[in-house]
């Protein structure tokens, strides 16, 4: 008789490891579809808001009407934008370096930083190569301002932090980072630096770069991309998914009310802020839709920690 210790244990009796968790099905396909959808949405945003008369009118009207509320809100927005580059880089650098050194996630850090840099470089390239705004009967600046560089910086910095933290922290970090990016986008509109479509395009550029980077990080870091699911930790509560979803729905209601009020025959001369609120709502919808989608997708892709045996 051989000693019992020399016989291999059945698979069902072996101690579970973090890497043995079950990932979500079809994650590669979902990431690919999300990336292609972001590219298509970016092209559609450019075509509608830059190449068509209706899109130009809505976009430019929101920018012009921002003057009506530029007072105290404009001062606060201007201070945020002044501090934005340093604030974004400081927060993301501290978190990324802390997680990298503490958890030794060197490969993940390299991928996240490369994607962040790529998104910002691509934004500047698009500003140069995208044709000037064609004249469609709308009085507007012909210079191209799409996508918004400030928004790209804020959103990409927040996304880099999102990619680096462990899955249980991603719902909270996604909500906070998405809110930071949305606030930045709204601030550029209030200060008349960018039109709403410029901000939406910036969100989409960041998504195009961060989605493949996130998929690669999950593939390279399968051992630490493990979690217990929603609700097992306060930072992974479903509240952080519910809040951006509710904010997006509220913004959709504001956009519908604002645009329908203008179209109801009251006369454009009676509307001084309808298009501004519709444009602001568009930014909120796009930012929080990206937040909810990202949190869900990365939660689906992360491996679930095996339940302890009793």
XYZ file of C-alpha atoms in Angstrom:
310
model
C 0.000 0.000 0.000
C 1.296 3.474 -0.886
C 1.031 6.267 1.700
C -2.108 8.269 1.271
C -0.108 11.478 0.832
C 1.437 10.158 -2.396
C -1.920 9.782 -4.139
C -3.067 12.943 -5.970
C -6.197 14.461 -4.545
C -9.324 14.544 -6.709
C -9.881 17.886 -8.379
C -13.015 18.488 -6.335
C -11.016 18.141 -3.062
C -8.141 20.440 -3.914
C -7.938 23.767 -2.134
C -9.415 26.486 -4.319
C -7.123 29.241 -5.582
C -7.970 32.773 -6.665
C -7.097 31.929 -10.247
C -9.650 29.116 -10.183
C -12.529 31.535 -10.033
C -15.005 31.613 -12.877
C -14.832 34.660 -15.165
C -17.826 36.042 -17.017
C -18.607 34.403 -20.322
C -17.765 36.041 -23.618
C -15.731 38.832 -22.059
C -13.428 39.175 -25.054
C -16.377 39.574 -27.410
C -18.060 42.063 -25.074
C -14.931 44.206 -24.851
C -14.551 44.107 -28.625
C -18.183 45.096 -29.180
C -17.905 47.911 -26.633
C -14.777 49.247 -28.343
C -16.315 49.077 -31.815
C -19.492 50.689 -30.459
C -17.439 53.552 -29.020
C -15.728 54.101 -32.384
C -19.087 54.107 -34.179
C -20.573 56.496 -31.599
C -17.586 58.818 -32.000
C -18.063 58.921 -35.763
C -21.809 59.493 -35.352
C -21.226 62.304 -32.851
C -18.886 64.046 -35.260
C -21.198 63.622 -38.243
C -24.390 64.806 -36.541
C -23.059 67.706 -34.469
C -20.450 68.956 -36.934
C -21.702 68.065 -40.407
C -25.470 68.605 -40.103
C -27.459 71.809 -39.681
C -29.609 70.483 -36.837
C -26.631 69.183 -34.908
C -24.690 72.421 -35.340
C -27.685 74.467 -34.204
C -28.239 72.424 -31.012
C -24.540 72.335 -30.172
C -23.922 76.031 -30.829
C -27.116 77.127 -29.052
C -26.033 75.314 -25.891
C -22.687 77.113 -26.041
C -24.265 80.539 -26.575
C -26.852 80.085 -23.819
C -24.110 79.221 -21.317
C -23.607 82.979 -20.965
C -26.890 83.181 -19.046
C -25.549 81.238 -16.042
C -21.895 82.101 -16.236
C -21.890 84.143 -12.979
C -20.920 82.289 -9.812
C -21.066 78.953 -11.590
C -18.602 80.261 -14.163
C -16.104 81.283 -11.485
C -16.273 77.871 -9.824
C -15.980 76.120 -13.171
C -13.025 78.270 -14.147
C -11.205 77.414 -10.919
C -11.811 73.711 -11.544
C -10.448 73.966 -15.070
C -7.407 75.927 -13.903
C -6.537 73.227 -11.405
C -7.635 70.320 -13.583
C -4.363 69.326 -15.309
C -2.353 69.289 -12.083
C -5.200 67.742 -10.067
C -5.825 64.932 -12.570
C -2.170 64.050 -12.911
C -1.553 64.242 -9.157
C -4.468 62.001 -8.157
C -3.858 59.421 -10.865
C -0.086 59.383 -10.318
C -0.398 58.921 -6.551
C -2.951 56.112 -6.833
C -1.223 54.324 -9.707
C 2.197 54.514 -8.054
C 0.799 53.454 -4.674
C -1.018 50.430 -6.104
C 1.917 49.536 -8.357
C 4.495 49.554 -5.583
C 2.269 48.071 -2.889
C 0.691 45.347 -5.020
C 3.499 45.003 -7.587
C 1.159 45.453 -10.539
C 3.892 46.627 -12.872
C 2.401 45.315 -16.098
C -1.020 46.772 -15.297
C 0.536 50.160 -14.534
C 2.386 50.198 -17.845
C -0.747 49.310 -19.793
C -2.942 51.854 -17.984
C -0.439 54.696 -18.381
C 0.118 53.862 -22.060
C -3.639 53.912 -22.718
C -3.996 57.214 -20.847
C -1.220 58.813 -22.892
C -2.628 57.338 -26.096
C -6.088 58.813 -25.480
C -4.680 62.304 -24.888
C -2.368 62.147 -27.909
C -5.236 60.909 -30.085
C -7.403 63.819 -28.932
C -4.797 66.342 -30.033
C -4.320 64.559 -33.351
C -8.058 64.544 -34.001
C -8.198 68.268 -33.330
C -5.655 68.792 -36.109
C -6.871 66.331 -38.736
C -10.652 66.695 -38.363
C -11.871 69.190 -41.001
C -13.142 72.612 -39.951
C -16.847 72.963 -39.309
C -18.631 73.427 -42.643
C -21.017 76.351 -42.985
C -24.609 75.155 -42.630
C -26.278 78.527 -42.092
C -25.335 78.569 -38.387
C -23.127 81.374 -37.118
C -20.300 79.547 -35.391
C -16.533 79.360 -35.205
C -15.170 77.261 -38.036
C -12.204 76.040 -35.990
C -12.503 72.429 -34.884
C -12.807 71.960 -31.105
C -13.728 68.275 -31.043
C -12.789 66.418 -28.831
C -12.299 68.355 -25.576
C -8.725 68.071 -24.336
C -9.556 68.961 -20.715
C -12.292 66.335 -20.585
C -10.026 63.706 -22.147
C -7.387 64.410 -19.503
C -9.854 64.122 -16.620
C -11.634 61.037 -17.971
C -8.436 59.181 -18.910
C -6.834 59.878 -15.518
C -9.949 58.579 -13.762
C -10.031 55.537 -16.053
C -6.375 54.734 -15.329
C -7.124 54.648 -11.598
C -10.208 52.509 -12.283
C -8.111 49.951 -14.157
C -5.457 49.738 -11.438
C -7.641 49.148 -8.375
C -8.940 45.723 -7.422
C -12.445 44.688 -8.572
C -14.115 45.289 -5.212
C -13.104 48.989 -5.385
C -14.079 49.548 -9.022
C -17.788 50.367 -8.500
C -16.927 53.212 -6.104
C -13.924 54.424 -8.129
C -15.997 54.281 -11.312
C -18.714 56.474 -9.824
C -16.255 59.006 -8.391
C -14.154 59.097 -11.548
C -17.193 59.364 -13.787
C -18.539 62.227 -11.685
C -15.179 63.997 -11.904
C -15.155 63.649 -15.696
C -18.770 64.818 -16.002
C -18.076 67.852 -13.797
C -15.086 68.707 -15.968
C -17.138 68.448 -19.154
C -19.935 70.625 -17.786
C -17.357 73.175 -16.624
C -15.937 73.497 -20.143
C -19.443 74.226 -21.413
C -20.212 76.784 -18.693
C -16.976 78.615 -19.483
C -17.742 78.387 -23.214
C -14.551 76.504 -23.911
C -16.293 73.568 -25.581
C -19.622 72.527 -27.016
C -21.465 69.493 -25.585
C -20.471 67.300 -28.547
C -16.793 68.027 -27.863
C -17.177 66.599 -24.357
C -19.101 63.530 -25.541
C -16.418 62.878 -28.158
C -13.748 63.054 -25.435
C -15.564 60.394 -23.392
C -15.673 58.144 -26.449
C -11.988 58.615 -27.276
C -11.093 57.562 -23.743
C -13.357 54.511 -24.044
C -11.714 53.459 -27.319
C -8.312 53.310 -25.605
C -9.254 52.171 -22.111
C -11.483 49.234 -23.057
C -8.751 47.216 -24.832
C -6.308 48.213 -22.094
C -8.719 46.959 -19.445
C -9.217 43.652 -21.222
C -5.441 43.200 -21.413
C -5.003 44.041 -17.723
C -7.616 41.469 -16.759
C -5.860 38.873 -18.926
C -2.422 39.715 -17.522
C -3.576 40.025 -13.894
C -6.001 37.162 -13.517
C -4.830 36.401 -9.974
C -5.743 39.817 -8.543
C -8.774 40.515 -10.746
C -10.884 38.413 -8.413
C -13.789 39.477 -6.237
C -16.793 38.224 -4.274
C -19.437 40.068 -6.281
C -21.600 43.095 -5.560
C -22.472 43.902 -1.976
C -19.681 41.967 -0.238
C -17.729 45.186 0.399
C -18.989 48.734 0.890
C -17.041 49.937 -2.150
C -18.684 47.300 -4.339
C -22.256 48.030 -3.275
C -24.822 48.252 -6.053
C -25.485 51.806 -4.869
C -22.499 52.948 -6.957
C -24.198 51.531 -10.032
C -27.632 52.853 -9.100
C -26.519 56.465 -8.537
C -25.061 57.080 -12.037
C -27.939 55.180 -13.615
C -30.503 57.384 -11.840
C -28.512 60.520 -12.704
C -28.491 59.489 -16.353
C -32.255 58.899 -16.355
C -32.876 62.266 -14.691
C -30.650 63.947 -17.282
C -32.579 62.237 -20.076
C -35.809 63.650 -18.659
C -34.253 67.141 -18.517
C -33.051 66.880 -22.120
C -36.444 65.707 -23.350
C -38.298 68.445 -21.472
C -35.916 71.165 -22.685
C -36.007 70.183 -26.350
C -39.759 69.516 -26.377
C -40.388 72.898 -24.755
C -38.575 74.604 -27.612
C -40.321 72.505 -30.240
C -43.780 73.120 -28.776
C -44.233 76.416 -30.625
C -43.327 78.761 -27.794
C -40.798 80.489 -30.055
C -37.024 80.389 -29.868
C -36.907 83.971 -28.675
C -38.645 82.885 -25.445
C -35.985 80.296 -24.687
C -32.748 81.474 -23.102
C -31.410 78.317 -21.453
C -33.306 75.352 -22.917
C -30.483 74.298 -25.211
C -27.896 74.795 -22.480
C -29.726 72.409 -20.172
C -30.214 69.953 -23.014
C -26.484 70.099 -23.763
C -25.604 69.686 -20.099
C -27.946 66.707 -19.898
C -26.251 65.168 -22.940
C -22.887 65.374 -21.153
C -24.311 63.792 -18.009
C -25.992 61.016 -19.980
C -22.837 60.165 -21.940
C -20.550 60.306 -18.905
C -22.688 58.203 -16.615
C -23.665 55.757 -19.366
C -19.952 55.109 -19.854
C -19.582 54.741 -16.077
C -22.369 52.190 -15.691
C -21.249 50.238 -18.741
C -17.629 50.158 -17.588
C -18.419 49.083 -14.030
C -20.755 46.340 -15.230
C -18.399 45.094 -17.933
C -15.344 44.899 -15.666
C -17.401 43.322 -12.898
C -18.609 40.712 -15.378
C -15.068 40.047 -16.622
C -13.431 39.701 -13.190
C -13.179 36.201 -11.790
C -15.403 35.266 -8.896
C -13.651 34.011 -5.776
C -14.599 30.386 -5.107
C -16.929 29.973 -2.146
C -15.234 28.404 0.899
C -16.069 24.736 1.465
C -17.939 23.811 4.628
